[in-house]
PDB file of C-alpha atoms in Angstrom:
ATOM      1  CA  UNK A 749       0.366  -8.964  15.278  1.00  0.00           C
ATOM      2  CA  UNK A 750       0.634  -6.029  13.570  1.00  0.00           C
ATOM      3  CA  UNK A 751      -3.095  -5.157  12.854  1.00  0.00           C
ATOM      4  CA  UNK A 752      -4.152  -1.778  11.761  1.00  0.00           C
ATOM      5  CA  UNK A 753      -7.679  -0.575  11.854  1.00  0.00           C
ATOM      6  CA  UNK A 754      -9.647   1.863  10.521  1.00  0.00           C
ATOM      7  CA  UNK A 755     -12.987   3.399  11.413  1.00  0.00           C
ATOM      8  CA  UNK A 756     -15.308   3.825   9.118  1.00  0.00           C
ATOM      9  CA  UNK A 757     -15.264   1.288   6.612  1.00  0.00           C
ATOM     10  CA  UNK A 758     -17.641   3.505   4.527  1.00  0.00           C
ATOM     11  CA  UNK A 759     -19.202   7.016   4.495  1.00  0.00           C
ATOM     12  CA  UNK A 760     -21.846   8.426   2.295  1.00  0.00           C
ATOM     13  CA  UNK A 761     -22.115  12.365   3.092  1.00  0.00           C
ATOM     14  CA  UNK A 762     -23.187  15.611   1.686  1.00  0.00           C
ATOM     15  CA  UNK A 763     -21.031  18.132  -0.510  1.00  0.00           C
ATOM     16  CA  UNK A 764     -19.746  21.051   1.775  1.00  0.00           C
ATOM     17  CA  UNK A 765     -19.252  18.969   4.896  1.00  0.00           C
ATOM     18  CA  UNK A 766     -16.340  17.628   6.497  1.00  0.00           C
ATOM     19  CA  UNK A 767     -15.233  13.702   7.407  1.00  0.00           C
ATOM     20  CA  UNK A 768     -13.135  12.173   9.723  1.00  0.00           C
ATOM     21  CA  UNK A 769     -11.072   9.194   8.819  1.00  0.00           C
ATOM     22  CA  UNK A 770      -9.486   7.462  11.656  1.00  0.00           C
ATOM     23  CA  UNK A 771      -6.568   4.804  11.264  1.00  0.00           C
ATOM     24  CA  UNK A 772      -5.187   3.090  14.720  1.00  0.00           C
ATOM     25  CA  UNK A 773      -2.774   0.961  15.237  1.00  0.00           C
ATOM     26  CA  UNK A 774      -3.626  -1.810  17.264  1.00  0.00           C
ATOM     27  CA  UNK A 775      -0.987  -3.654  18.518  1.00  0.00           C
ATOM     28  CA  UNK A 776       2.381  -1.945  17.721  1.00  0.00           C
ATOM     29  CA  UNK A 777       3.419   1.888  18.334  1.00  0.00           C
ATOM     30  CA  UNK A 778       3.551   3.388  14.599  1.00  0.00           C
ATOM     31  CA  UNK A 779       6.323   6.269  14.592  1.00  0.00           C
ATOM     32  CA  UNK A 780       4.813   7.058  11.082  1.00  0.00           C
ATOM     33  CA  UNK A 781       1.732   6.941   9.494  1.00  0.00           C
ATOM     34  CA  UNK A 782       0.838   7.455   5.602  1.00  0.00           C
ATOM     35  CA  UNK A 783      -2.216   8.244   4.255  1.00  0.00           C
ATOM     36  CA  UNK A 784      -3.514   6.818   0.258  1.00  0.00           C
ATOM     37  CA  UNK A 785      -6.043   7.704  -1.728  1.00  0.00           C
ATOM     38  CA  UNK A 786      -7.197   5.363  -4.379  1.00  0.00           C
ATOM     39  CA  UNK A 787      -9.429   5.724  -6.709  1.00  0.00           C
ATOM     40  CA  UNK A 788     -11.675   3.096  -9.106  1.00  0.00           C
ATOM     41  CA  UNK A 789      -9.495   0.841 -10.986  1.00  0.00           C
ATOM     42  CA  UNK A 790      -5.768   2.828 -10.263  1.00  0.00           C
ATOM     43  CA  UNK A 791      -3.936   2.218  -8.287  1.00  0.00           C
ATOM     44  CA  UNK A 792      -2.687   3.960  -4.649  1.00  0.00           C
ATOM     45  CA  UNK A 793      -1.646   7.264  -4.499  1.00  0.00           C
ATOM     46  CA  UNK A 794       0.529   8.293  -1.324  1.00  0.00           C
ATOM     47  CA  UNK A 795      -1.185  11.885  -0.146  1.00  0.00           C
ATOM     48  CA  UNK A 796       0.954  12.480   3.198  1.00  0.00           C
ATOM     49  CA  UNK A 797       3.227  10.911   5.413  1.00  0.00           C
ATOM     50  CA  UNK A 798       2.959  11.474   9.030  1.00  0.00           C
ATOM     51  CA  UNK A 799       5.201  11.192  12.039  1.00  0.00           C
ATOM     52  CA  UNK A 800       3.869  11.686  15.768  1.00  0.00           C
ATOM     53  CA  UNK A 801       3.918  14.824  16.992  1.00  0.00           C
ATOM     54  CA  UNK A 802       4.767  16.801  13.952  1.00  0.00           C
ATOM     55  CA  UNK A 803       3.221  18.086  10.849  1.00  0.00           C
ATOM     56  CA  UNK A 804       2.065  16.002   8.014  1.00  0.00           C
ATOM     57  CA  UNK A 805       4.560  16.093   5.025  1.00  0.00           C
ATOM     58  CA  UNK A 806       2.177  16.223   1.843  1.00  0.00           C
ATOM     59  CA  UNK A 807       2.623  14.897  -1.693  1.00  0.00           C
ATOM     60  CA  UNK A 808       3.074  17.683  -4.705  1.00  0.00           C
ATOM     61  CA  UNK A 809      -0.936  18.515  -5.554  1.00  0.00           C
ATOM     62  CA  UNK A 810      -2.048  17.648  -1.951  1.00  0.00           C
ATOM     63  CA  UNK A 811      -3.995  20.421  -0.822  1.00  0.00           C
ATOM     64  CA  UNK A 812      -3.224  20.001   3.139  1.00  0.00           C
ATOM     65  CA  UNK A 813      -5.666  22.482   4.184  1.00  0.00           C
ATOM     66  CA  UNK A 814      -8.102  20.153   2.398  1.00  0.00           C
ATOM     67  CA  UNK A 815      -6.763  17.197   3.961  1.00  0.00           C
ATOM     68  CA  UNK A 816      -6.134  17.839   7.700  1.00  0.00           C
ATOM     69  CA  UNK A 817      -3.609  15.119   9.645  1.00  0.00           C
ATOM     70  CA  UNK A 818      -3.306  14.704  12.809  1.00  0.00           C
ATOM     71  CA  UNK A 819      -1.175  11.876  14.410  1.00  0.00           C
ATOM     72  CA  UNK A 820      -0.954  13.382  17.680  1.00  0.00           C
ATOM     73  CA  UNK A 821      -0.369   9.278  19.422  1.00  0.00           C
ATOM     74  CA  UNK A 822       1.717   6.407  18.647  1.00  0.00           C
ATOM     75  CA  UNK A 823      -1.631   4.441  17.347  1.00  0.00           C
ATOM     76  CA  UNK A 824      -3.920   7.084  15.956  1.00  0.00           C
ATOM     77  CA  UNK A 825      -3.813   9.431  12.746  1.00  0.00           C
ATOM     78  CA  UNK A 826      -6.604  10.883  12.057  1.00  0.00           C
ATOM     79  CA  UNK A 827      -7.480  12.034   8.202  1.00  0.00           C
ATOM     80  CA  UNK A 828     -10.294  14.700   7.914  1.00  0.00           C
ATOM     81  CA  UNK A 829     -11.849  15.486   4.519  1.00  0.00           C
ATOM     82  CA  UNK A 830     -12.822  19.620   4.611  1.00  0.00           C
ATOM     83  CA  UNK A 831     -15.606  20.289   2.711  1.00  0.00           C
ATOM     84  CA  UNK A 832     -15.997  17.263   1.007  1.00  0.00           C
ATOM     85  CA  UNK A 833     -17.355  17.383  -3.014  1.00  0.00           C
ATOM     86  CA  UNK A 834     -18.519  14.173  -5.239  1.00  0.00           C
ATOM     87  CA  UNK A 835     -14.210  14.517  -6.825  1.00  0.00           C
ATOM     88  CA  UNK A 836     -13.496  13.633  -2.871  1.00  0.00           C
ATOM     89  CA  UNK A 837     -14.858  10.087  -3.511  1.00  0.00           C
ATOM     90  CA  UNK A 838     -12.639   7.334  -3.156  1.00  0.00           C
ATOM     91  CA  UNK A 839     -11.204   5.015  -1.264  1.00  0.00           C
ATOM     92  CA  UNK A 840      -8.903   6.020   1.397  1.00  0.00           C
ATOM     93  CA  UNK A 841      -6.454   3.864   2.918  1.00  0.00           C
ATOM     94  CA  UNK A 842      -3.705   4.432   6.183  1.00  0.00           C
ATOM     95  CA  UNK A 843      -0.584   2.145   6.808  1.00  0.00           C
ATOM     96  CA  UNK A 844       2.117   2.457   9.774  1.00  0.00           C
ATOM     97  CA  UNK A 845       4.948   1.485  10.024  1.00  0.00           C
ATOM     98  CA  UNK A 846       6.660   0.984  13.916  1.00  0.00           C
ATOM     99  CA  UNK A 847      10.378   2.042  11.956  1.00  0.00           C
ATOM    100  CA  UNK A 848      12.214  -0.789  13.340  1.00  0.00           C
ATOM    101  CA  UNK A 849      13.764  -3.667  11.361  1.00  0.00           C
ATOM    102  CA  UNK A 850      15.797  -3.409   8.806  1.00  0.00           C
ATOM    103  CA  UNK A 851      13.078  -3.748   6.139  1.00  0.00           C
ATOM    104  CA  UNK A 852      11.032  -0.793   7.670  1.00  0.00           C
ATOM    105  CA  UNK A 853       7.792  -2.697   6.803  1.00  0.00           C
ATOM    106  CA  UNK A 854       4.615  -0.824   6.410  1.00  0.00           C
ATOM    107  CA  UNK A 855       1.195  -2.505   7.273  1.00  0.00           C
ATOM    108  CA  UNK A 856      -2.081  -1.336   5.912  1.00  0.00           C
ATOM    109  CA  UNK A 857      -5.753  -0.618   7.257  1.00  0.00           C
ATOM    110  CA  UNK A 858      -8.450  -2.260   5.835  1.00  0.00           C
ATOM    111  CA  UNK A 859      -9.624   1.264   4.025  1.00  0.00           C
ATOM    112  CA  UNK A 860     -12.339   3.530   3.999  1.00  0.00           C
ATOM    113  CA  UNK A 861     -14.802   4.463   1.188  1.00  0.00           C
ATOM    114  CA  UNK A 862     -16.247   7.531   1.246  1.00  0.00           C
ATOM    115  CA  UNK A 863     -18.445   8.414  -1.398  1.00  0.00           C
ATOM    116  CA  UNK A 864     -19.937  12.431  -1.310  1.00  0.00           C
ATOM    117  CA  UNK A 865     -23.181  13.258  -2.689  1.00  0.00           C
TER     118      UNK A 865
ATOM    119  CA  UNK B 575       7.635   8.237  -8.710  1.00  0.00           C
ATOM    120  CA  UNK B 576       7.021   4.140  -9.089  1.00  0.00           C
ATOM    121  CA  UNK B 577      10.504   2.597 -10.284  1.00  0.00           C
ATOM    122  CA  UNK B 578       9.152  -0.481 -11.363  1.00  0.00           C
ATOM    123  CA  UNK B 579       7.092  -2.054 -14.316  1.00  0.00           C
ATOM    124  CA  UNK B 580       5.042  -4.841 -14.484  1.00  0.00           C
ATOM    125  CA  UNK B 581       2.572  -6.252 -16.974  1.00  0.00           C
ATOM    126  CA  UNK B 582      -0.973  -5.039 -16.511  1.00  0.00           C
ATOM    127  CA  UNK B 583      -2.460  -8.883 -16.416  1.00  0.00           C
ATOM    128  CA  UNK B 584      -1.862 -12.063 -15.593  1.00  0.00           C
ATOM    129  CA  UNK B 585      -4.089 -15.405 -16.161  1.00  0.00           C
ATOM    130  CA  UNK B 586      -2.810 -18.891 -14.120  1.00  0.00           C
ATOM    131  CA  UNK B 587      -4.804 -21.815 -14.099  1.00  0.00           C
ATOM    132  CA  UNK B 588      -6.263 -22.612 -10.223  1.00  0.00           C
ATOM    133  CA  UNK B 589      -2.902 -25.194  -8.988  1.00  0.00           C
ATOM    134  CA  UNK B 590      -0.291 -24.146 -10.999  1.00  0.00           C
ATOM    135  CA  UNK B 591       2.195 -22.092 -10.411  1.00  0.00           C
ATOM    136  CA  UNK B 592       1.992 -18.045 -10.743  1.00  0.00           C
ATOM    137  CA  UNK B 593       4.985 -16.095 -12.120  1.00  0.00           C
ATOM    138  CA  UNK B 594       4.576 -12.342 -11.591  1.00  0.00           C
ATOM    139  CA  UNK B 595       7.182 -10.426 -13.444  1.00  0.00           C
ATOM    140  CA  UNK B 596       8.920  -7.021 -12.370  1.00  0.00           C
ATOM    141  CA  UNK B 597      11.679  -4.557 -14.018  1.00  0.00           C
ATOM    142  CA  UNK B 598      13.474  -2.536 -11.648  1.00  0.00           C
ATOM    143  CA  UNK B 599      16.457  -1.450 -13.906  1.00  0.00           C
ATOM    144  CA  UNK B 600      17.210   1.574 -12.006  1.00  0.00           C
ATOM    145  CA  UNK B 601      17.286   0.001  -8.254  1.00  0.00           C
ATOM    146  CA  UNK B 602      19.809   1.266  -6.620  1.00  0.00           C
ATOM    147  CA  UNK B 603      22.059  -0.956  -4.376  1.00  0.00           C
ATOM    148  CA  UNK B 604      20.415   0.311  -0.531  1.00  0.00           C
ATOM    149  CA  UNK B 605      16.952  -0.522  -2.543  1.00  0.00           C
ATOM    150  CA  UNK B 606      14.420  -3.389  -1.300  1.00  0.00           C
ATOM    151  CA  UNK B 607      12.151  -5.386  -3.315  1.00  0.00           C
ATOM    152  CA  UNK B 608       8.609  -5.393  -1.814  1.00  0.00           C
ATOM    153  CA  UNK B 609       5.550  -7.209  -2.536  1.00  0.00           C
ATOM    154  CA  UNK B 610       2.247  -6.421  -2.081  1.00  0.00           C
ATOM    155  CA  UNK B 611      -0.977  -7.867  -2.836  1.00  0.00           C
ATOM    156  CA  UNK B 612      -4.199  -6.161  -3.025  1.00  0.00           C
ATOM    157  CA  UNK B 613      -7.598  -8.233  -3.499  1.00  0.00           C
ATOM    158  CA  UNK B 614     -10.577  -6.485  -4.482  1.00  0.00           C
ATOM    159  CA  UNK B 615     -11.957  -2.946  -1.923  1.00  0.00           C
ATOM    160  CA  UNK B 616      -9.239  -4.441   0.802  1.00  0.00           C
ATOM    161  CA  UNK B 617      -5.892  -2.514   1.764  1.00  0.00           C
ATOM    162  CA  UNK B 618      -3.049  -4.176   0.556  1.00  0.00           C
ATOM    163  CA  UNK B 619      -0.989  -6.862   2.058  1.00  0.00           C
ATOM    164  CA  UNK B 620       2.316  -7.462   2.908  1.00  0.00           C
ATOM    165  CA  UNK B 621       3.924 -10.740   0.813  1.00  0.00           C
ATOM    166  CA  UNK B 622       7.215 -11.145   0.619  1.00  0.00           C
ATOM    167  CA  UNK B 623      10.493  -8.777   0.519  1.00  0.00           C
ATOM    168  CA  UNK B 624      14.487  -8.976  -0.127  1.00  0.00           C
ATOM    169  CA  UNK B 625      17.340  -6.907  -0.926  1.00  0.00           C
ATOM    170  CA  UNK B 626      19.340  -9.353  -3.183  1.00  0.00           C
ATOM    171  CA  UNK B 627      19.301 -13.306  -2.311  1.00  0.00           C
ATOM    172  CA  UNK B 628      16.055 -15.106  -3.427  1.00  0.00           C
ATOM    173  CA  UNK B 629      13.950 -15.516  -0.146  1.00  0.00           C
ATOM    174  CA  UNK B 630      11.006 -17.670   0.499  1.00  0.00           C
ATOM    175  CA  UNK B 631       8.429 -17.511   2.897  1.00  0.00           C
ATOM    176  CA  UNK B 632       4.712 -19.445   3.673  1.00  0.00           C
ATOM    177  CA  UNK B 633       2.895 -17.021   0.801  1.00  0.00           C
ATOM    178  CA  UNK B 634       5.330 -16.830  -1.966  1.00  0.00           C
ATOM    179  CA  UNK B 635       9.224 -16.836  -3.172  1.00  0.00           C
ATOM    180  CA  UNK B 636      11.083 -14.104  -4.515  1.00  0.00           C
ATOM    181  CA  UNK B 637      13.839 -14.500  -6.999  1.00  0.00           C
ATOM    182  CA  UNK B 638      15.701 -11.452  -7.751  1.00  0.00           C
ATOM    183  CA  UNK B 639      18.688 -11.663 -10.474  1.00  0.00           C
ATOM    184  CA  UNK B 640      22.035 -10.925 -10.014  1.00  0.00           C
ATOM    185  CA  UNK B 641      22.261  -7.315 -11.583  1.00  0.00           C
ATOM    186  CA  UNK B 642      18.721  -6.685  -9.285  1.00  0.00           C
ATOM    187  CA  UNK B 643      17.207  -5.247 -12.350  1.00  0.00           C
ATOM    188  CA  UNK B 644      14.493  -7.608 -12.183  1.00  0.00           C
ATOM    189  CA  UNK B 645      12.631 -10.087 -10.343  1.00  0.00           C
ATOM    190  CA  UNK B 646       9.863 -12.734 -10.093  1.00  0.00           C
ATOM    191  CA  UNK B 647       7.402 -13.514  -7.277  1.00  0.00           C
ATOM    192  CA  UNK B 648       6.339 -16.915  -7.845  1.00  0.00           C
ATOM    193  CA  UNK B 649       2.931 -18.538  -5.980  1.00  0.00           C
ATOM    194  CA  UNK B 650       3.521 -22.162  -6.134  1.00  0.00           C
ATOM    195  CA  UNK B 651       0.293 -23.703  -6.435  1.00  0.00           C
ATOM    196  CA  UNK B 652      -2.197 -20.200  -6.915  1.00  0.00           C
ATOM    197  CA  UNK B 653      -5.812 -20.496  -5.429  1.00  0.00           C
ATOM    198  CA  UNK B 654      -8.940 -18.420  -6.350  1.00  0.00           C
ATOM    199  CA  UNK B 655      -7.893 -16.557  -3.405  1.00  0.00           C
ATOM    200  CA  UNK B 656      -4.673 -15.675  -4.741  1.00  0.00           C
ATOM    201  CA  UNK B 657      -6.648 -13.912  -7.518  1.00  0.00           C
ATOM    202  CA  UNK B 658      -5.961  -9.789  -6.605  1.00  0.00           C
ATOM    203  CA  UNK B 659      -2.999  -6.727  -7.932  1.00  0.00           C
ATOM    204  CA  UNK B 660       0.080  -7.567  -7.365  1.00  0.00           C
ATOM    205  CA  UNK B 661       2.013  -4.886  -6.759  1.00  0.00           C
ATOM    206  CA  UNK B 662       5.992  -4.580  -7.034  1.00  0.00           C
ATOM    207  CA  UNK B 663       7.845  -1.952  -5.382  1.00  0.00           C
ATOM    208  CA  UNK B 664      11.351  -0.589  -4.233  1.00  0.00           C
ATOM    209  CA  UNK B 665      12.059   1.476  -1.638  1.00  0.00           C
ATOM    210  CA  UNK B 666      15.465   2.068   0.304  1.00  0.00           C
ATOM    211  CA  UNK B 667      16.726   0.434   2.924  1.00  0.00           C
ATOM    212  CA  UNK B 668      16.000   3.758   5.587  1.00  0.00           C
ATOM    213  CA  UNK B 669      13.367   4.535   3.510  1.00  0.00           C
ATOM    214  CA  UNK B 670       9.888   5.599   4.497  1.00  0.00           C
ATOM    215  CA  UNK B 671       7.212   5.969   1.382  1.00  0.00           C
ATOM    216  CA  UNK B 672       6.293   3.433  -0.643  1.00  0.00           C
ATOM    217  CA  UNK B 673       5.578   4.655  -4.337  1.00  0.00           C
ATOM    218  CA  UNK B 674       2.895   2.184  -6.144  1.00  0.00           C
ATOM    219  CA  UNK B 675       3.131   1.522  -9.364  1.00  0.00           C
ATOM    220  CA  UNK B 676       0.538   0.101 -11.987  1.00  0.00           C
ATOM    221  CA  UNK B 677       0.834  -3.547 -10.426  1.00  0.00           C
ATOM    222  CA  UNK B 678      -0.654  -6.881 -12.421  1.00  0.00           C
ATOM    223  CA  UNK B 679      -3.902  -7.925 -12.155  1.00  0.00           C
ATOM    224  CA  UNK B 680      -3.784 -11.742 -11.857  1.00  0.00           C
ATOM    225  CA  UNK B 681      -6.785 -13.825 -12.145  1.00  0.00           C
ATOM    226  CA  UNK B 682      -6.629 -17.417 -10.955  1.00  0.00           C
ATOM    227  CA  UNK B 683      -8.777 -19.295 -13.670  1.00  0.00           C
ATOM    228  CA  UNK B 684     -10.760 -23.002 -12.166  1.00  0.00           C
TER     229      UNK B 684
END
C-alpha cells in the first residue's frame, strides 16, 4: 500500500515551453500533496505544499506563477513548469501524505527528470 | 529550515553493522524523528520513525537518547543495497512539511 506514482519519469524539452508533471496517488486519498525540487548532488528542496481544493502554499523564492499546482482530487496534483529554461532542470519529486496517524507519514513518487534544452 | 546535522559520509563494510549519526539539539518535545533513505535518481523512502523510545522495525532501529538531542539509525547487517543518503529529519507531531537537510552519504564497501 501506499504507492505514489508519477508520470513522466523523464522529459527533455525546449526553452520557452511549458511541462506538466503529474503525481497520483494510487491507493490512498492524499489530503496534501508537496512538491521537491532537487537538483545534482543536494539535496531536496520543498517548493509548495498542496491541499485539495485550495491553493498551493509556496516556499520563500518560489515563483508560483512559474510553478502552477493544481490538486484539484484526492490522488492527483499536477506540477506544470511555465516556460521552462536549461536553470528549470532538475529532478522533481511529489509525496502525499493521507493526514491520518499520528506520525502524519509522507510517501514519495518515484520522481521526474526534466532536463530543458 | 533543516534542524538536524549529520556527517556528510559514511563507509561500512558489506555485513556489518551501519551507525548513522544525527544532532537534533533543538527538537522540541511534539517533534518526531524521521528517516529517510534515498538511493541514487529514486524518491526517497520511508525507514523508520519515533518520538522518544528506541523503536525497531524490519529495515532498521532507531535509538534516540534521553534529552532527544540526538539519535542513531542503526542497519544491522548493511547490504550493497543499503548503499544511498540517509536523511534525518524532525518534524512535529501535527506537522505537515518535511525540511531536508544535508543527509549522509553511506557507501556499503564488499
Amino acid at each position: 500500500g501506499a504507492v505514489v506514482s508519477q508520470h513522466p519519469s523523464w522529459v527533455i524539452c525546449k526553452s520557452g515551453t511549458s511541462v506538466k508533471i503529474e503525481c497520483r496517488s494510487l491507493d490512498f486519498q492524499a489530503t496534501t500533496m508537496f512538491w521537491y525540487r532537487q537538483f545534482p548532488k543536494q539535496s531536496l528542496m520543498l517548493m509548495a505544499t498542496s491541499n485539495e481544493g485550495s491553493k498551493a502554499t509556496y516556499e520563500q523564492g518560489v515563483e508560483k506563477d512559474k510553478f502552477l499546482i493544481n490538486h484539484a482530487s484526492l490522488t492527483l496534483s499536477t506540477l506544470t513548469v511555465t516556460s521552462a529554461h536549461p536553470e528549470d532542470s532538475s529532478f522533481y519529486i511529489c509525496s502525499a501524505s493521507s493526514g491520518r496517524g499520528l506520525a502524519n507519514e509522507q510517501f514519495f513518487g518515484p520522481g521526474t527528470r526534466l532536463t530543458v534544452l | 529550515d533543516a534542524k538536524t546535522t549529520q556527517p556528510p559520509s559514511m563507509d561500512c563494510a558489506e555485513g556489518r553493522a551501519a551507525n548513522l549519526p544525527c544532532n537534533h539539539s533543538t527538537i522540541s518535545g511534539n517533534e518526531y524523528v524521521y528517516w529517510y533513505r534515498q538511493i541514487h535518481s529514486q524518491g526517497p523512502q520511508y525507514i523508520i520513525h519515533g518520538l522518544k523510545n528506541n523503536e525497531t522495525n524490519e529495515m532498521a532501529s532507531l535509538i534516540i537518547t534521553e534529552d532527544r538531542k540526538s539519535s542513531t539509525l542503526i542497519l544491522p547487517h548493511a547490504t550493497l543495497r543499503d548503499t544511498a543518503v540517509y536523511y534525518c529529519i524532525v518534524r512535529a507531531i501535527t506537522g505537515n512539511q518535511f525540511y531536508f537537510g544535508t543527509g549522509t552519504s553511506l557507501t556499503v564497501i564488499p
